[in-house]
mmCIF file of C-alpha atoms in Angstrom:
data_model
loop_
_atom_site.group_PDB
_atom_site.id
_atom_site.type_symbol
_atom_site.label_atom_id
_atom_site.label_comp_id
_atom_site.label_asym_id
_atom_site.label_seq_id
_atom_site.Cartn_x
_atom_site.Cartn_y
_atom_site.Cartn_z
ATOM 1 C CA MET C 1 -16.849 18.939 8.007
ATOM 2 C CA SER C 2 -13.835 19.202 10.300
ATOM 3 C CA LEU C 3 -11.256 16.507 9.696
ATOM 4 C CA SER C 4 -8.022 16.106 11.595
ATOM 5 C CA ILE C 5 -5.966 15.738 8.441
ATOM 6 C CA LEU C 6 -7.615 18.704 6.771
ATOM 7 C CA SER C 7 -6.926 20.959 9.709
ATOM 8 C CA LYS C 8 -3.227 20.786 8.905
ATOM 9 C CA THR C 9 -3.768 22.107 5.396
ATOM 10 C CA PRO C 10 -4.746 25.664 4.390
ATOM 11 C CA SER C 11 -8.414 25.795 3.473
ATOM 12 C CA LEU C 12 -7.578 27.606 0.252
ATOM 13 C CA CYS C 13 -5.175 24.821 -0.724
ATOM 14 C CA LEU C 14 -7.685 22.059 -0.113
ATOM 15 C CA SER C 15 -10.555 23.893 -1.741
ATOM 16 C CA PHE C 16 -8.360 24.287 -4.803
ATOM 17 C CA ILE C 17 -7.479 20.603 -4.735
ATOM 18 C CA PHE C 18 -11.146 19.689 -4.590
ATOM 19 C CA SER C 19 -11.977 22.165 -7.360
ATOM 20 C CA CYS C 20 -9.656 20.202 -9.636
ATOM 21 C CA ILE C 21 -12.091 17.292 -9.537
ATOM 22 C CA PRO C 22 -15.206 17.387 -11.743
ATOM 23 C CA ALA C 23 -18.332 17.721 -9.655
ATOM 24 C CA SER C 24 -19.795 14.620 -11.233
ATOM 25 C CA ALA C 25 -16.792 12.612 -10.111
ATOM 26 C CA LEU C 26 -17.274 13.700 -6.522
ATOM 27 C CA LYS C 27 -20.957 12.863 -6.371
ATOM 28 C CA LYS C 28 -20.704 9.332 -7.643
ATOM 29 C CA LYS C 29 -18.200 6.537 -7.763
ATOM 30 C CA MET C 30 -15.322 7.207 -10.088
ATOM 31 C CA VAL C 31 -15.854 4.003 -11.997
ATOM 32 C CA THR C 32 -19.077 2.077 -12.431
ATOM 33 C CA VAL C 33 -18.513 -1.623 -12.642
ATOM 34 C CA VAL C 34 -20.923 -3.188 -15.054
ATOM 35 C CA ALA C 35 -22.509 -6.555 -14.376
ATOM 36 C CA SER C 36 -20.129 -8.322 -16.729
ATOM 37 C CA THR C 37 -17.198 -7.599 -14.411
ATOM 38 C CA SER C 38 -18.776 -9.265 -11.381
ATOM 39 C CA PRO C 39 -17.603 -12.787 -10.573
ATOM 40 C CA THR C 40 -20.487 -14.716 -12.153
ATOM 41 C CA HIS C 41 -20.574 -17.623 -14.613
ATOM 42 C CA ILE C 42 -17.150 -18.754 -13.444
ATOM 43 C CA SER C 43 -15.768 -22.232 -13.949
ATOM 44 C CA PRO C 44 -14.574 -24.324 -10.977
ATOM 45 C CA LEU C 45 -11.141 -23.528 -9.588
ATOM 46 C CA ASN C 46 -10.190 -26.995 -8.418
ATOM 47 C CA ARG C 47 -6.963 -26.997 -10.390
ATOM 48 C CA PHE C 48 -5.822 -23.883 -8.502
ATOM 49 C CA GLN C 49 -6.681 -25.268 -5.075
ATOM 50 C CA SER C 50 -3.856 -24.930 -2.558
ATOM 51 C CA PRO C 51 -3.388 -28.181 -0.594
ATOM 52 C CA GLU C 52 -1.838 -26.409 2.407
ATOM 53 C CA THR C 53 -4.484 -23.838 3.257
ATOM 54 C CA ASN C 54 -7.987 -22.692 2.472
ATOM 55 C CA ILE C 55 -6.727 -19.143 1.949
ATOM 56 C CA PRO C 56 -5.850 -18.812 -1.768
ATOM 57 C CA LEU C 57 -3.033 -16.286 -1.304
ATOM 58 C CA SER C 58 -0.633 -18.200 -3.529
ATOM 59 C CA LEU C 59 -3.301 -18.266 -6.217
ATOM 60 C CA VAL C 60 -3.466 -14.479 -6.302
ATOM 61 C CA GLU C 61 0.314 -14.211 -6.374
ATOM 62 C CA ASN C 62 0.489 -16.546 -9.382
ATOM 63 C CA CYS C 63 -2.498 -15.025 -11.143
ATOM 64 C CA ASN C 64 -1.950 -14.012 -14.789
ATOM 65 C CA SER C 65 -5.311 -12.695 -15.966
ATOM 66 C CA MET C 66 -8.515 -11.057 -14.813
ATOM 67 C CA ASP C 67 -10.448 -14.249 -15.567
ATOM 68 C CA GLN C 68 -8.268 -16.128 -13.099
ATOM 69 C CA LEU C 69 -8.613 -13.353 -10.544
ATOM 70 C CA LYS C 70 -12.407 -13.457 -10.734
ATOM 71 C CA GLN C 71 -12.315 -17.210 -10.185
ATOM 72 C CA ILE C 72 -10.093 -16.709 -7.140
ATOM 73 C CA HIS C 73 -12.448 -14.024 -5.847
ATOM 74 C CA LEU C 74 -15.418 -16.341 -6.213
ATOM 75 C CA GLN C 75 -13.549 -19.096 -4.379
ATOM 76 C CA ALA C 76 -12.760 -16.678 -1.552
ATOM 77 C CA ILE C 77 -16.444 -15.742 -1.316
ATOM 78 C CA ARG C 78 -17.509 -19.394 -1.201
ATOM 79 C CA LYS C 79 -15.013 -20.110 1.568
ATOM 80 C CA GLY C 80 -16.222 -17.147 3.603
ATOM 81 C CA LEU C 81 -12.997 -15.216 3.025
ATOM 82 C CA ALA C 82 -14.490 -12.325 1.092
ATOM 83 C CA SER C 83 -13.676 -9.888 3.913
ATOM 84 C CA ASP C 84 -10.099 -11.121 4.422
ATOM 85 C CA SER C 85 -7.952 -7.961 4.263
ATOM 86 C CA ILE C 86 -4.852 -9.688 2.883
ATOM 87 C CA ILE C 87 -6.739 -11.333 0.041
ATOM 88 C CA HIS C 88 -8.479 -8.057 -0.730
ATOM 89 C CA PHE C 89 -5.175 -6.187 -0.866
ATOM 90 C CA LYS C 90 -3.531 -8.761 -3.127
ATOM 91 C CA MET C 91 -6.461 -8.766 -5.540
ATOM 92 C CA ILE C 92 -6.540 -4.970 -5.671
ATOM 93 C CA ALA C 93 -2.760 -4.880 -6.125
ATOM 94 C CA PHE C 94 -3.047 -7.237 -9.097
ATOM 95 C CA CYS C 95 -5.721 -5.071 -10.713
ATOM 96 C CA CYS C 96 -3.659 -1.920 -10.177
ATOM 97 C CA THR C 97 -0.170 -3.117 -11.088
ATOM 98 C CA HIS C 98 -0.456 -6.046 -13.498
ATOM 99 C CA GLU C 99 -0.489 -5.268 -17.214
ATOM 100 C CA SER C 100 -3.736 -7.205 -17.599
ATOM 101 C CA GLY C 101 -5.273 -5.705 -14.452
ATOM 102 C CA CYS C 102 -8.560 -3.816 -14.483
ATOM 103 C CA LEU C 103 -9.046 -0.649 -12.426
ATOM 104 C CA ASN C 104 -12.820 -1.019 -12.728
ATOM 105 C CA TYR C 105 -12.592 -4.278 -10.811
ATOM 106 C CA ALA C 106 -10.103 -2.784 -8.374
ATOM 107 C CA ARG C 107 -12.617 -0.065 -7.568
ATOM 108 C CA TYR C 108 -15.363 -2.673 -7.214
ATOM 109 C CA LEU C 109 -13.226 -4.534 -4.670
ATOM 110 C CA PHE C 110 -12.187 -1.309 -2.971
ATOM 111 C CA ASP C 111 -15.796 -0.267 -2.406
ATOM 112 C CA THR C 112 -16.490 -3.494 -0.491
ATOM 113 C CA ILE C 113 -13.875 -2.655 2.167
ATOM 114 C CA PRO C 114 -15.399 -0.809 5.146
ATOM 115 C CA GLN C 115 -12.169 0.918 6.183
ATOM 116 C CA PRO C 116 -9.382 0.652 3.592
ATOM 117 C CA ASN C 117 -5.925 1.122 5.076
ATOM 118 C CA LEU C 118 -3.305 3.496 3.706
ATOM 119 C CA TYR C 119 -1.596 0.786 1.644
ATOM 120 C CA ILE C 120 -4.790 0.130 -0.278
ATOM 121 C CA TRP C 121 -5.413 3.846 -0.863
ATOM 122 C CA ASN C 122 -1.861 4.211 -2.167
ATOM 123 C CA THR C 123 -2.255 1.197 -4.420
ATOM 124 C CA MET C 124 -5.428 2.616 -5.958
ATOM 125 C CA ILE C 125 -3.751 5.990 -6.527
ATOM 126 C CA LYS C 126 -0.763 4.266 -8.108
ATOM 127 C CA GLY C 127 -3.068 2.228 -10.322
ATOM 128 C CA TYR C 128 -4.881 5.259 -11.720
ATOM 129 C CA SER C 129 -1.570 7.008 -12.354
ATOM 130 C CA ARG C 130 -0.270 3.913 -14.147
ATOM 131 C CA ILE C 131 -3.149 3.935 -16.661
ATOM 132 C CA ASN C 132 -2.831 7.703 -17.208
ATOM 133 C CA CYS C 133 -5.979 8.709 -15.332
ATOM 134 C CA PRO C 134 -4.534 11.343 -12.977
ATOM 135 C CA GLN C 135 -7.918 12.993 -12.413
ATOM 136 C CA TYR C 136 -9.124 9.784 -10.758
ATOM 137 C CA ALA C 137 -5.890 9.531 -8.760
ATOM 138 C CA VAL C 138 -6.510 13.051 -7.429
ATOM 139 C CA SER C 139 -10.117 12.139 -6.699
ATOM 140 C CA MET C 140 -8.937 9.097 -4.709
ATOM 141 C CA TYR C 141 -6.566 11.391 -2.816
ATOM 142 C CA LYS C 142 -9.459 13.720 -2.014
ATOM 143 C CA GLU C 143 -11.563 10.782 -0.790
ATOM 144 C CA MET C 144 -8.670 9.612 1.369
ATOM 145 C CA LEU C 145 -8.492 12.991 3.092
ATOM 146 C CA GLU C 146 -12.238 12.974 3.656
ATOM 147 C CA LYS C 147 -11.838 9.634 5.450
ATOM 148 C CA SER C 148 -9.147 11.178 7.696
ATOM 149 C CA VAL C 149 -6.471 8.871 6.286
ATOM 150 C CA LYS C 150 -3.119 10.636 6.441
ATOM 151 C CA PRO C 151 -0.866 10.393 3.347
ATOM 152 C CA ASP C 152 2.683 9.089 3.657
ATOM 153 C CA HIS C 153 5.881 9.436 1.623
ATOM 154 C CA TYR C 154 4.611 6.874 -0.904
ATOM 155 C CA THR C 155 1.316 8.628 -1.555
ATOM 156 C CA PHE C 156 2.720 11.729 -3.198
ATOM 157 C CA PRO C 157 5.125 10.075 -5.670
ATOM 158 C CA PHE C 158 2.340 7.720 -6.775
ATOM 159 C CA LEU C 159 0.026 10.702 -7.178
ATOM 160 C CA LEU C 160 2.435 13.169 -8.808
ATOM 161 C CA ASN C 161 4.079 10.810 -11.279
ATOM 162 C CA GLY C 162 0.828 10.373 -13.182
ATOM 163 C CA PHE C 163 0.046 14.071 -13.657
ATOM 164 C CA THR C 164 -0.562 15.325 -17.180
ATOM 165 C CA SER C 165 0.215 18.940 -18.025
ATOM 166 C CA GLU C 166 -3.426 19.941 -17.500
ATOM 167 C CA VAL C 167 -3.763 18.279 -14.102
ATOM 168 C CA ALA C 168 -0.302 19.521 -13.108
ATOM 169 C CA LEU C 169 -1.287 23.090 -13.924
ATOM 170 C CA GLN C 170 -4.509 22.813 -11.918
ATOM 171 C CA CYS C 171 -3.358 20.801 -8.923
ATOM 172 C CA GLY C 172 0.446 21.003 -8.775
ATOM 173 C CA LYS C 173 0.837 23.941 -6.420
ATOM 174 C CA PRO C 174 -1.999 22.941 -4.021
ATOM 175 C CA ILE C 175 -0.561 19.431 -3.732
ATOM 176 C CA HIS C 176 2.904 20.946 -3.202
ATOM 177 C CA ALA C 177 1.481 23.054 -0.374
ATOM 178 C CA HIS C 178 0.055 19.919 1.207
ATOM 179 C CA VAL C 179 3.418 18.158 0.825
ATOM 180 C CA TRP C 180 5.085 21.012 2.659
ATOM 181 C CA LYS C 181 2.489 21.156 5.465
ATOM 182 C CA LEU C 182 2.817 17.418 6.084
ATOM 183 C CA GLY C 183 6.612 17.557 6.144
ATOM 184 C CA PHE C 184 7.409 15.474 3.039
ATOM 185 C CA ASP C 185 9.130 18.289 1.150
ATOM 186 C CA SER C 186 12.606 16.883 1.877
ATOM 187 C CA ASN C 187 11.795 13.368 0.633
ATOM 188 C CA VAL C 188 13.787 12.763 -2.557
ATOM 189 C CA PHE C 189 11.021 10.792 -4.307
ATOM 190 C CA VAL C 190 8.484 13.504 -3.549
ATOM 191 C CA GLN C 191 10.946 16.153 -4.765
ATOM 192 C CA ASN C 192 11.459 14.270 -8.020
ATOM 193 C CA GLY C 193 7.700 14.056 -8.485
ATOM 194 C CA LEU C 194 7.286 17.788 -7.885
ATOM 195 C CA ILE C 195 10.091 18.675 -10.322
ATOM 196 C CA ARG C 196 8.403 16.531 -12.955
ATOM 197 C CA VAL C 197 4.969 18.063 -12.275
ATOM 198 C CA TYR C 198 6.247 21.628 -12.631
ATOM 199 C CA SER C 199 8.221 20.671 -15.727
ATOM 200 C CA VAL C 200 5.297 19.130 -17.613
ATOM 201 C CA CYS C 201 3.243 22.315 -17.171
ATOM 202 C CA PHE C 202 6.217 24.545 -18.097
ATOM 203 C CA GLN C 203 6.575 26.150 -14.665
ATOM 204 C CA ILE C 204 10.299 25.665 -14.855
ATOM 205 C CA ASP C 205 11.130 28.273 -12.199
ATOM 206 C CA SER C 206 9.072 26.332 -9.663
ATOM 207 C CA ALA C 207 10.759 23.109 -10.762
ATOM 208 C CA ARG C 208 14.147 24.735 -10.296
ATOM 209 C CA GLY C 209 13.092 25.951 -6.862
ATOM 210 C CA VAL C 210 12.423 22.366 -5.764
ATOM 211 C CA PHE C 211 15.661 21.186 -7.393
ATOM 212 C CA ASP C 212 17.790 23.840 -5.689
ATOM 213 C CA VAL C 213 16.736 22.749 -2.193
ATOM 214 C CA SER C 214 17.172 19.033 -2.945
ATOM 215 C CA SER C 215 20.213 17.052 -1.844
ATOM 216 C CA LYS C 216 21.209 16.496 -5.514
ATOM 217 C CA THR C 217 22.523 13.035 -4.683
ATOM 218 C CA ASP C 218 19.921 11.152 -6.723
ATOM 219 C CA VAL C 219 20.529 10.799 -10.463
ATOM 220 C CA VAL C 220 16.762 10.849 -11.127
ATOM 221 C CA THR C 221 16.596 14.358 -9.646
ATOM 222 C CA TRP C 222 19.185 15.574 -12.151
ATOM 223 C CA ASN C 223 17.618 13.711 -15.058
ATOM 224 C CA THR C 224 14.183 15.135 -14.303
ATOM 225 C CA MET C 225 15.502 18.693 -14.086
ATOM 226 C CA ILE C 226 17.539 18.366 -17.292
ATOM 227 C CA SER C 227 14.535 16.920 -19.100
ATOM 228 C CA GLY C 228 12.394 19.774 -17.783
ATOM 229 C CA CYS C 229 14.801 22.363 -19.162
ATOM 230 C CA ASN C 230 14.767 20.639 -22.535
ATOM 231 C CA ARG C 231 10.964 20.628 -22.516
ATOM 232 C CA SER C 232 11.005 24.380 -21.935
ATOM 233 C CA GLU C 233 13.719 24.791 -24.615
ATOM 234 C CA LEU C 234 16.244 26.070 -22.096
ATOM 235 C CA PHE C 235 19.025 24.150 -23.773
ATOM 236 C CA GLU C 236 21.976 26.137 -22.455
ATOM 237 C CA GLU C 237 20.688 25.746 -18.914
ATOM 238 C CA SER C 238 20.286 22.042 -19.565
ATOM 239 C CA MET C 239 23.958 21.745 -20.560
ATOM 240 C CA LYS C 240 25.035 23.690 -17.470
ATOM 241 C CA LEU C 241 23.102 21.234 -15.335
ATOM 242 C CA PHE C 242 24.791 18.313 -17.051
ATOM 243 C CA TYR C 243 28.272 19.690 -16.408
ATOM 244 C CA ALA C 244 27.363 20.327 -12.773
ATOM 245 C CA MET C 245 25.884 16.843 -12.524
ATOM 246 C CA GLU C 246 29.121 15.234 -13.622
ATOM 247 C CA LYS C 247 30.789 16.544 -10.483
ATOM 248 C CA ARG C 248 28.154 14.981 -8.212
ATOM 249 C CA VAL C 249 26.735 11.768 -9.659
ATOM 250 C CA LEU C 250 27.380 9.420 -12.575
ATOM 251 C CA PRO C 251 25.033 10.050 -15.524
ATOM 252 C CA THR C 252 22.807 7.272 -16.855
ATOM 253 C CA SER C 253 21.655 6.403 -20.355
ATOM 254 C CA VAL C 254 18.592 8.579 -19.719
ATOM 255 C CA THR C 255 20.875 11.532 -18.962
ATOM 256 C CA LEU C 256 22.963 11.003 -22.064
ATOM 257 C CA VAL C 257 19.944 10.805 -24.375
ATOM 258 C CA SER C 258 18.750 14.159 -23.027
ATOM 259 C CA VAL C 259 22.218 15.659 -23.425
ATOM 260 C CA LEU C 260 22.516 14.439 -27.020
ATOM 261 C CA SER C 261 19.166 16.069 -27.798
ATOM 262 C CA THR C 262 20.408 19.282 -26.226
ATOM 263 C CA SER C 263 23.759 19.207 -28.029
ATOM 264 C CA SER C 264 21.939 18.740 -31.342
ATOM 265 C CA LYS C 265 19.779 21.793 -30.673
ATOM 266 C CA LEU C 266 22.821 23.860 -29.706
ATOM 267 C CA LYS C 267 24.990 22.435 -32.504
ATOM 268 C CA ASP C 268 27.428 21.481 -29.761
ATOM 269 C CA LEU C 269 29.309 18.524 -31.177
ATOM 270 C CA ASP C 270 31.840 18.559 -28.338
ATOM 271 C CA ALA C 271 29.068 17.599 -25.945
ATOM 272 C CA GLY C 272 28.174 14.736 -28.272
ATOM 273 C CA LYS C 273 31.770 13.519 -28.153
ATOM 274 C CA ARG C 274 31.658 13.759 -24.382
ATOM 275 C CA VAL C 275 28.631 11.504 -24.292
ATOM 276 C CA HIS C 276 30.316 9.067 -26.667
ATOM 277 C CA GLN C 277 33.251 8.777 -24.243
ATOM 278 C CA TYR C 278 30.920 7.673 -21.456
ATOM 279 C CA VAL C 279 29.808 4.767 -23.639
ATOM 280 C CA THR C 280 33.193 3.755 -25.064
ATOM 281 C CA SER C 281 34.786 3.860 -21.600
ATOM 282 C CA GLY C 282 32.119 1.534 -20.250
ATOM 283 C CA LYS C 283 30.928 3.993 -17.609
ATOM 284 C CA VAL C 284 27.391 3.926 -19.006
ATOM 285 C CA GLU C 285 25.744 0.871 -20.532
ATOM 286 C CA PRO C 286 24.000 1.969 -23.747
ATOM 287 C CA ASN C 287 20.461 0.988 -24.643
ATOM 288 C CA LEU C 288 18.745 1.123 -28.028
ATOM 289 C CA THR C 289 17.522 4.690 -27.538
ATOM 290 C CA LEU C 290 20.999 5.931 -26.635
ATOM 291 C CA GLU C 291 22.614 4.027 -29.516
ATOM 292 C CA ASN C 292 20.175 5.591 -31.994
ATOM 293 C CA ALA C 293 20.824 9.049 -30.547
ATOM 294 C CA LEU C 294 24.576 8.503 -30.912
ATOM 295 C CA ILE C 295 24.140 7.455 -34.538
ATOM 296 C CA ASP C 296 22.148 10.625 -35.209
ATOM 297 C CA ILE C 297 24.836 12.846 -33.706
ATOM 298 C CA GLU C 298 27.587 11.031 -35.601
ATOM 299 C CA VAL C 299 25.708 11.519 -38.876
ATOM 300 C CA GLU C 300 25.362 15.190 -38.037
ATOM 301 C CA CYS C 301 29.107 15.414 -37.429
ATOM 302 C CA LEU C 302 29.842 13.818 -40.814
ATOM 303 C CA LEU C 303 27.478 16.175 -42.584
ATOM 304 C CA ARG C 304 29.145 19.187 -41.037
ATOM 305 C CA ARG C 305 32.591 18.011 -42.004
ATOM 306 C CA SER C 306 31.530 17.475 -45.603
ATOM 307 C CA SER C 307 29.846 20.881 -45.877
#
């Protein structure tokens, strides 16, 4: 089938993307919603009734549980608002982003929309990434392309940030090729996602390739690259990156935790002292993880002095 969006992407790239998805996942819905998740046997919602309008938008915004959401959904159906796009989006957003949200129900709602817009596709992709189901996020991306919906600069970070090492190894390069063909390769959030993807599957040269062409003005870019080097046990390279980073952007607590881990591996106590100065000078606000890492390095220093 010839699709306008697919015509911009090499056939080999897209066929590889599609091959990353299990055949069973492509032939049926990704998630089957059992009868218990449908909005039945629901108590009245009179206490949530908005006096200003019949559209329960404020109810969705103040929703705290799936039980409440199902009641709101039932109320929308009874008021003939089941096809209201705004209500649909807010309910799907709750399912995908709230800690008590349910992606099964999000998919159930999604499947009732004749033509989901890009925001809803992105929200579903983000939701699957959030619950560590990157294979379903990739499958949603594949479905989106089949519907001729063009990704934007939000799609790829949502998609890439959920990749596990296995999915990254299978789909990282094809997705990167699609990023490049669509012109999002210079977007800093997409770059950070690509660096992370290559790092988690130990393709550190590819990660460094993305890093080298980035603007290097975003601290997350540096942190992701330093973390990737640590993951691949390239500790000296990690320290070089840190020293170069100091000349460009101010490190964060995330940076300093990575550097302390590196300095411990290299037995570089001077680097540990350097990190300590960032905290004592007030340049970086410490968190519990950083404080614990500093304690560990200080203990190591004491042990070395006594030996």
